[in-house]
C-alpha cells in the first residue's frame, strides 16, 4: 500500500527561487584536445586534420536533463514446499498467517534495486508428499519398477549373436540388475527426499526497484539527443523526500512540464500496486559546445558535450571508409 504524502494534497513545499546557470567556458586548446582524443579512439580517423585545423568559432550551448527516481517496494506471496524434517516447524492450530505487508523486512540502500525472498511466519502446513503419496520412494523410471533391464550385450536373447554362446555378461538370463535403483524397482523420492511428508509454506517475494524517468530539453541542434543520456552534467537542483512535488517555476518551461508529467505517471503506476519509499528529482545542466573550424579551405563542424568532453563529429575531413560508426 502507498504511503500518504506529507502535508495536504496539492500543498507545495517552499524552495528558494531557481538561479540561472551558465555553461562552463570551453577554450580552443580544450576543444582541440577533445577532438584529438576522439580521433585517437577511431581506427579510420587521421590525426593530422585535428592538429592542423583552424578553429573559427566556439558557440557555448547547454541543455537541461530532468530525472525523477522513485524507489518502490512491491510484495507478493507464493506457495512453496520442502521436505518435512522438523516436527515442530508446522503451524500451531489457530495461528493466522501474517499479511505480506505486515512482515518486517529491512530495506536495502535507497535507490538500489534488489529482490529478496523470505518465509511468511505462521504459514507452514504439513501434508503427505504428492509425488510418492507418502511412501518416501517412487517407481524407478529406468526399469519401470521391475528392478532389472535388458542386457545391452545380447539385447535380451541370452546368447551372443555371432558366437551363439551363452552371454557371459548376464549369465544367459537376458537381463541385468538396474543400476539406477540397485534392483529394488524404486528409489528415494526426489521431492520429499524420503521424508514422506512435505512442509508447504508461503514465501514472500519482495522487490525493491528504482524507477527512473528522464527527460532532456529540446536543443535544436544537428545532434543526436540520445547521446546526452550517456554523459554527466552539472547538478544544479536536487529534491529528495518520501514524495516530491512538481517543479513549477523553472526558467525552462519544458523542465517544469516534464516534472509534472513524471510525478503523475509514477504516482499512477506505483502508488496503488506497491509502496513508494522515497523519491528524488534532479536537474543537470549538460554543456554542449558547437565548434566551427576550417580545414583545407572548407568549413566543418563538431560538437563537444557533457562534463567528459565527448565529441560528435558529423563530417570529419580525414577519414577512410571502413564501416566505423560516428558516436
One Martini backbone bead per residue (centre of mass of N, CA, C, O) as a GRO file, in nm:
protein
  327
    1UNK     BB    1   0.098   0.033   0.018
    2UNK     BB    2   0.076   0.358   0.020
    3UNK     BB    3   0.206   0.655   0.107
    4UNK     BB    4   0.144   0.942   0.250
    5UNK     BB    5   0.181   1.252   0.183
    6UNK     BB    6   0.303   1.528   0.289
    7UNK     BB    7   0.056   1.692   0.371
    8UNK     BB    8  -0.143   1.841   0.169
    9UNK     BB    9  -0.303   1.839  -0.107
   10UNK     BB   10  -0.105   2.050  -0.315
   11UNK     BB   11   0.118   2.110  -0.132
   12UNK     BB   12   0.393   2.337  -0.131
   13UNK     BB   13   0.711   2.347  -0.094
   14UNK     BB   14   0.946   2.550  -0.006
   15UNK     BB   15   1.168   2.725  -0.236
   16UNK     BB   16   1.410   2.853  -0.384
   17UNK     BB   17   1.494   3.026  -0.634
   18UNK     BB   18   1.604   3.004  -0.939
   19UNK     BB   19   1.921   2.990  -1.094
   20UNK     BB   20   2.100   3.098  -1.347
   21UNK     BB   21   2.295   2.898  -1.554
   22UNK     BB   22   2.614   2.844  -1.683
   23UNK     BB   23   2.831   2.748  -1.912
   24UNK     BB   24   3.116   2.619  -1.928
   25UNK     BB   25   3.400   2.710  -2.055
   26UNK     BB   26   3.560   2.692  -2.384
   27UNK     BB   27   3.856   2.620  -2.523
   28UNK     BB   28   4.062   2.565  -2.786
   29UNK     BB   29   4.246   2.360  -2.649
   30UNK     BB   30   4.020   2.174  -2.539
   31UNK     BB   31   3.884   2.120  -2.815
   32UNK     BB   32   4.133   1.982  -2.945
   33UNK     BB   33   4.176   1.755  -2.735
   34UNK     BB   34   3.902   1.621  -2.774
   35UNK     BB   35   3.945   1.552  -3.077
   36UNK     BB   36   4.202   1.380  -3.043
   37UNK     BB   37   4.071   1.161  -2.868
   38UNK     BB   38   3.858   1.080  -3.074
   39UNK     BB   39   4.051   1.001  -3.307
   40UNK     BB   40   4.217   0.783  -3.143
   41UNK     BB   41   3.941   0.594  -3.118
   42UNK     BB   42   3.971   0.580  -3.439
   43UNK     BB   43   4.085   0.380  -3.694
   44UNK     BB   44   3.985   0.588  -3.955
   45UNK     BB   45   4.129   0.836  -3.820
   46UNK     BB   46   4.298   1.125  -3.864
   47UNK     BB   47   4.527   1.358  -3.692
   48UNK     BB   48   4.605   1.600  -3.874
   49UNK     BB   49   4.346   1.771  -3.879
   50UNK     BB   50   4.327   1.818  -3.567
   51UNK     BB   51   4.611   1.975  -3.560
   52UNK     BB   52   4.551   2.194  -3.825
   53UNK     BB   53   4.308   2.324  -3.758
   54UNK     BB   54   4.080   2.611  -3.768
   55UNK     BB   55   3.937   2.789  -3.525
   56UNK     BB   56   3.652   3.016  -3.544
   57UNK     BB   57   3.420   2.891  -3.337
   58UNK     BB   58   3.259   2.915  -3.007
   59UNK     BB   59   2.953   2.765  -2.903
   60UNK     BB   60   2.774   2.812  -2.619
   61UNK     BB   61   2.591   2.557  -2.466
   62UNK     BB   62   2.276   2.403  -2.338
   63UNK     BB   63   2.120   2.141  -2.142
   64UNK     BB   64   1.848   1.978  -1.985
   65UNK     BB   65   1.819   1.731  -1.717
   66UNK     BB   66   1.556   1.530  -1.612
   67UNK     BB   67   1.511   1.340  -1.294
   68UNK     BB   68   1.315   1.060  -1.179
   69UNK     BB   69   1.313   0.883  -0.863
   70UNK     BB   70   1.147   0.571  -0.770
   71UNK     BB   71   1.134   0.403  -0.466
   72UNK     BB   72   1.015   0.073  -0.463
   73UNK     BB   73   0.773  -0.166  -0.312
   74UNK     BB   74   0.706  -0.513  -0.365
   75UNK     BB   75   0.454  -0.778  -0.299
   76UNK     BB   76   0.458  -1.144  -0.290
   77UNK     BB   77   0.293  -1.462  -0.268
   78UNK     BB   78   0.403  -1.813  -0.242
   79UNK     BB   79   0.385  -2.150  -0.283
   80UNK     BB   80   0.593  -2.377  -0.105
   81UNK     BB   81   0.832  -2.653  -0.067
   82UNK     BB   82   0.955  -2.908   0.172
   83UNK     BB   83   1.102  -3.121   0.348
   84UNK     BB   84   0.995  -3.285   0.642
   85UNK     BB   85   1.219  -3.249   0.945
   86UNK     BB   86   1.042  -3.059   1.151
   87UNK     BB   87   0.805  -3.116   1.386
   88UNK     BB   88   0.790  -2.789   1.491
   89UNK     BB   89   0.727  -2.624   1.206
   90UNK     BB   90   0.446  -2.619   1.228
   91UNK     BB   91   0.138  -2.491   1.250
   92UNK     BB   92  -0.041  -2.389   1.485
   93UNK     BB   93  -0.338  -2.396   1.603
   94UNK     BB   94  -0.496  -2.080   1.507
   95UNK     BB   95  -0.295  -1.961   1.332
   96UNK     BB   96  -0.230  -1.660   1.148
   97UNK     BB   97  -0.120  -1.540   0.879
   98UNK     BB   98   0.054  -1.300   0.765
   99UNK     BB   99   0.067  -1.024   0.610
  100UNK     BB  100   0.288  -0.924   0.379
  101UNK     BB  101   0.300  -0.618   0.506
  102UNK     BB  102   0.371  -0.730   0.814
  103UNK     BB  103   0.647  -0.806   0.731
  104UNK     BB  104   0.966  -0.767   0.852
  105UNK     BB  105   1.189  -0.587   0.627
  106UNK     BB  106   1.481  -0.484   0.530
  107UNK     BB  107   1.602  -0.237   0.348
  108UNK     BB  108   1.783  -0.126   0.118
  109UNK     BB  109   1.943   0.091  -0.030
  110UNK     BB  110   1.873   0.363  -0.176
  111UNK     BB  111   1.818   0.324  -0.516
  112UNK     BB  112   1.845  -0.006  -0.491
  113UNK     BB  113   1.805  -0.288  -0.639
  114UNK     BB  114   1.602  -0.577  -0.517
  115UNK     BB  115   1.573  -0.932  -0.427
  116UNK     BB  116   1.363  -1.105  -0.183
  117UNK     BB  117   1.336  -1.401   0.030
  118UNK     BB  118   1.067  -1.519   0.255
  119UNK     BB  119   0.897  -1.614   0.520
  120UNK     BB  120   0.578  -1.664   0.637
  121UNK     BB  121   0.457  -1.651   0.923
  122UNK     BB  122   0.234  -1.900   1.005
  123UNK     BB  123   0.225  -2.092   0.704
  124UNK     BB  124   0.263  -2.385   0.784
  125UNK     BB  125   0.217  -2.708   0.613
  126UNK     BB  126   0.142  -3.058   0.648
  127UNK     BB  127   0.201  -3.309   0.392
  128UNK     BB  128   0.179  -3.540   0.181
  129UNK     BB  129   0.342  -3.657  -0.071
  130UNK     BB  130   0.252  -3.619  -0.411
  131UNK     BB  131   0.458  -3.817  -0.547
  132UNK     BB  132   0.455  -4.083  -0.324
  133UNK     BB  133   0.214  -4.084  -0.117
  134UNK     BB  134   0.398  -4.128   0.158
  135UNK     BB  135   0.649  -4.348   0.101
  136UNK     BB  136   0.949  -4.221  -0.003
  137UNK     BB  137   0.899  -4.372  -0.279
  138UNK     BB  138   0.970  -4.437  -0.630
  139UNK     BB  139   0.947  -4.529  -0.933
  140UNK     BB  140   1.149  -4.643  -1.162
  141UNK     BB  141   1.226  -4.501  -1.481
  142UNK     BB  142   1.404  -4.736  -1.610
  143UNK     BB  143   1.250  -5.023  -1.505
  144UNK     BB  144   0.953  -4.980  -1.403
  145UNK     BB  145   0.987  -5.165  -1.123
  146UNK     BB  146   1.154  -5.443  -1.188
  147UNK     BB  147   1.493  -5.420  -1.137
  148UNK     BB  148   1.541  -5.457  -1.452
  149UNK     BB  149   1.732  -5.496  -1.756
  150UNK     BB  150   1.837  -5.521  -2.059
  151UNK     BB  151   2.080  -5.657  -2.220
  152UNK     BB  152   2.331  -5.499  -2.413
  153UNK     BB  153   2.472  -5.746  -2.551
  154UNK     BB  154   2.212  -5.955  -2.624
  155UNK     BB  155   1.928  -5.812  -2.613
  156UNK     BB  156   1.777  -6.069  -2.454
  157UNK     BB  157   1.883  -6.359  -2.595
  158UNK     BB  158   2.134  -6.492  -2.406
  159UNK     BB  159   2.307  -6.462  -2.672
  160UNK     BB  160   2.551  -6.448  -2.889
  161UNK     BB  161   2.507  -6.393  -3.213
  162UNK     BB  162   2.785  -6.495  -3.340
  163UNK     BB  163   2.861  -6.745  -3.126
  164UNK     BB  164   2.624  -6.894  -2.977
  165UNK     BB  165   2.659  -6.803  -2.678
  166UNK     BB  166   2.652  -6.748  -2.370
  167UNK     BB  167   2.600  -6.480  -2.190
  168UNK     BB  168   2.824  -6.343  -1.956
  169UNK     BB  169   2.695  -6.079  -1.843
  170UNK     BB  170   2.395  -6.236  -1.779
  171UNK     BB  171   2.410  -6.555  -1.765
  172UNK     BB  172   2.158  -6.609  -1.972
  173UNK     BB  173   1.903  -6.406  -1.894
  174UNK     BB  174   1.882  -6.110  -2.054
  175UNK     BB  175   1.954  -5.964  -1.779
  176UNK     BB  176   1.989  -5.682  -1.546
  177UNK     BB  177   2.060  -5.488  -1.304
  178UNK     BB  178   1.956  -5.196  -1.192
  179UNK     BB  179   2.152  -4.911  -1.137
  180UNK     BB  180   1.955  -4.693  -1.029
  181UNK     BB  181   1.800  -4.900  -0.796
  182UNK     BB  182   1.950  -5.172  -0.730
  183UNK     BB  183   1.684  -5.370  -0.788
  184UNK     BB  184   1.417  -5.241  -0.633
  185UNK     BB  185   1.222  -5.045  -0.831
  186UNK     BB  186   1.314  -4.811  -0.641
  187UNK     BB  187   1.336  -4.469  -0.515
  188UNK     BB  188   1.410  -4.196  -0.380
  189UNK     BB  189   1.236  -3.930  -0.331
  190UNK     BB  190   1.297  -3.615  -0.472
  191UNK     BB  191   1.089  -3.436  -0.318
  192UNK     BB  192   1.113  -3.561  -0.001
  193UNK     BB  193   1.373  -3.738   0.052
  194UNK     BB  194   1.211  -3.975   0.226
  195UNK     BB  195   1.001  -3.820   0.440
  196UNK     BB  196   0.684  -3.831   0.312
  197UNK     BB  197   0.683  -3.518   0.376
  198UNK     BB  198   0.548  -3.183   0.344
  199UNK     BB  199   0.631  -2.836   0.364
  200UNK     BB  200   0.411  -2.577   0.347
  201UNK     BB  201   0.470  -2.234   0.232
  202UNK     BB  202   0.498  -1.897   0.244
  203UNK     BB  203   0.652  -1.688   0.004
  204UNK     BB  204   0.827  -1.391   0.007
  205UNK     BB  205   0.837  -1.140  -0.253
  206UNK     BB  206   1.078  -0.883  -0.271
  207UNK     BB  207   1.073  -0.566  -0.455
  208UNK     BB  208   1.325  -0.342  -0.537
  209UNK     BB  209   1.285  -0.029  -0.723
  210UNK     BB  210   1.434   0.195  -0.965
  211UNK     BB  211   1.248   0.442  -1.104
  212UNK     BB  212   1.301   0.606  -1.425
  213UNK     BB  213   1.285   0.947  -1.529
  214UNK     BB  214   1.367   1.103  -1.851
  215UNK     BB  215   1.466   1.443  -1.957
  216UNK     BB  216   1.542   1.635  -2.255
  217UNK     BB  217   1.583   1.922  -2.377
  218UNK     BB  218   1.556   2.112  -2.634
  219UNK     BB  219   1.830   2.205  -2.884
  220UNK     BB  220   1.840   2.252  -3.197
  221UNK     BB  221   2.038   2.026  -3.324
  222UNK     BB  222   2.283   1.845  -3.512
  223UNK     BB  223   2.201   1.614  -3.269
  224UNK     BB  224   2.193   1.337  -3.088
  225UNK     BB  225   2.005   1.302  -2.802
  226UNK     BB  226   2.098   1.013  -2.688
  227UNK     BB  227   2.394   1.101  -2.605
  228UNK     BB  228   2.318   1.258  -2.335
  229UNK     BB  229   2.262   0.991  -2.157
  230UNK     BB  230   2.599   0.921  -2.146
  231UNK     BB  231   2.630   1.178  -1.971
  232UNK     BB  232   2.733   1.437  -1.769
  233UNK     BB  233   2.638   1.692  -1.535
  234UNK     BB  234   2.544   1.972  -1.372
  235UNK     BB  235   2.424   1.997  -1.057
  236UNK     BB  236   2.140   2.230  -0.982
  237UNK     BB  237   1.921   2.010  -0.868
  238UNK     BB  238   1.768   1.884  -0.550
  239UNK     BB  239   1.498   1.648  -0.459
  240UNK     BB  240   1.420   1.484  -0.141
  241UNK     BB  241   1.159   1.242  -0.060
  242UNK     BB  242   0.893   1.060  -0.020
  243UNK     BB  243   0.748   1.309  -0.169
  244UNK     BB  244   0.739   1.492  -0.452
  245UNK     BB  245   0.714   1.793  -0.621
  246UNK     BB  246   0.643   1.985  -0.864
  247UNK     BB  247   0.784   2.182  -1.097
  248UNK     BB  248   0.694   2.548  -1.159
  249UNK     BB  249   0.976   2.763  -1.176
  250UNK     BB  250   1.138   2.706  -1.420
  251UNK     BB  251   1.293   2.865  -1.680
  252UNK     BB  252   1.231   2.590  -1.821
  253UNK     BB  253   0.926   2.477  -1.911
  254UNK     BB  254   0.988   2.177  -1.989
  255UNK     BB  255   1.075   2.089  -1.702
  256UNK     BB  256   0.812   2.138  -1.553
  257UNK     BB  257   0.640   1.947  -1.728
  258UNK     BB  258   0.808   1.692  -1.677
  259UNK     BB  259   0.764   1.682  -1.371
  260UNK     BB  260   0.457   1.654  -1.375
  261UNK     BB  261   0.445   1.397  -1.550
  262UNK     BB  262   0.628   1.208  -1.381
  263UNK     BB  263   0.471   1.211  -1.112
  264UNK     BB  264   0.203   1.112  -1.229
  265UNK     BB  265   0.305   0.843  -1.348
  266UNK     BB  266   0.423   0.719  -1.085
  267UNK     BB  267   0.169   0.735  -0.914
  268UNK     BB  268  -0.006   0.552  -1.104
  269UNK     BB  269   0.198   0.299  -1.114
  270UNK     BB  270   0.282   0.266  -0.776
  271UNK     BB  271   0.075   0.354  -0.546
  272UNK     BB  272  -0.126   0.089  -0.574
  273UNK     BB  273   0.096  -0.171  -0.610
  274UNK     BB  274   0.288  -0.012  -0.414
  275UNK     BB  275   0.566   0.121  -0.229
  276UNK     BB  276   0.671   0.441  -0.158
  277UNK     BB  277   0.981   0.538  -0.016
  278UNK     BB  278   1.125   0.724  -0.249
  279UNK     BB  279   1.221   1.050  -0.381
  280UNK     BB  280   1.403   1.186  -0.678
  281UNK     BB  281   1.500   1.509  -0.807
  282UNK     BB  282   1.678   1.628  -1.101
  283UNK     BB  283   1.909   1.883  -1.236
  284UNK     BB  284   2.095   1.916  -1.539
  285UNK     BB  285   2.379   2.069  -1.690
  286UNK     BB  286   2.461   2.028  -2.028
  287UNK     BB  287   2.731   2.070  -2.205
  288UNK     BB  288   2.755   2.253  -2.525
  289UNK     BB  289   2.982   2.263  -2.808
  290UNK     BB  290   3.019   2.460  -3.097
  291UNK     BB  291   3.252   2.377  -3.358
  292UNK     BB  292   3.414   2.597  -3.575
  293UNK     BB  293   3.598   2.500  -3.873
  294UNK     BB  294   3.908   2.487  -4.075
  295UNK     BB  295   3.992   2.280  -4.375
  296UNK     BB  296   4.122   2.327  -4.670
  297UNK     BB  297   3.899   2.572  -4.706
  298UNK     BB  298   3.682   2.422  -4.523
  299UNK     BB  299   3.392   2.385  -4.354
  300UNK     BB  300   3.329   2.280  -4.012
  301UNK     BB  301   3.180   2.043  -3.759
  302UNK     BB  302   3.158   2.012  -3.394
  303UNK     BB  303   3.092   1.838  -3.081
  304UNK     BB  304   3.078   1.915  -2.726
  305UNK     BB  305   2.987   1.690  -2.451
  306UNK     BB  306   2.986   1.710  -2.143
  307UNK     BB  307   3.211   1.665  -1.881
  308UNK     BB  308   3.384   1.455  -2.073
  309UNK     BB  309   3.420   1.564  -2.365
  310UNK     BB  310   3.256   1.469  -2.592
  311UNK     BB  311   3.237   1.364  -2.944
  312UNK     BB  312   3.071   1.503  -3.243
  313UNK     BB  313   3.138   1.403  -3.589
  314UNK     BB  314   2.997   1.433  -3.897
  315UNK     BB  315   3.254   1.574  -4.098
  316UNK     BB  316   3.527   1.452  -4.096
  317UNK     BB  317   3.795   1.492  -4.323
  318UNK     BB  318   3.986   1.245  -4.194
  319UNK     BB  319   3.878   0.954  -4.360
  320UNK     BB  320   3.788   0.618  -4.385
  321UNK     BB  321   3.608   0.347  -4.538
  322UNK     BB  322   3.530   0.091  -4.266
  323UNK     BB  323   3.249   0.110  -4.084
  324UNK     BB  324   3.235   0.333  -3.892
  325UNK     BB  325   3.093   0.483  -3.608
  326UNK     BB  326   2.950   0.785  -3.520
  327UNK     BB  327   2.988   0.896  -3.151
   0.00000   0.00000   0.00000
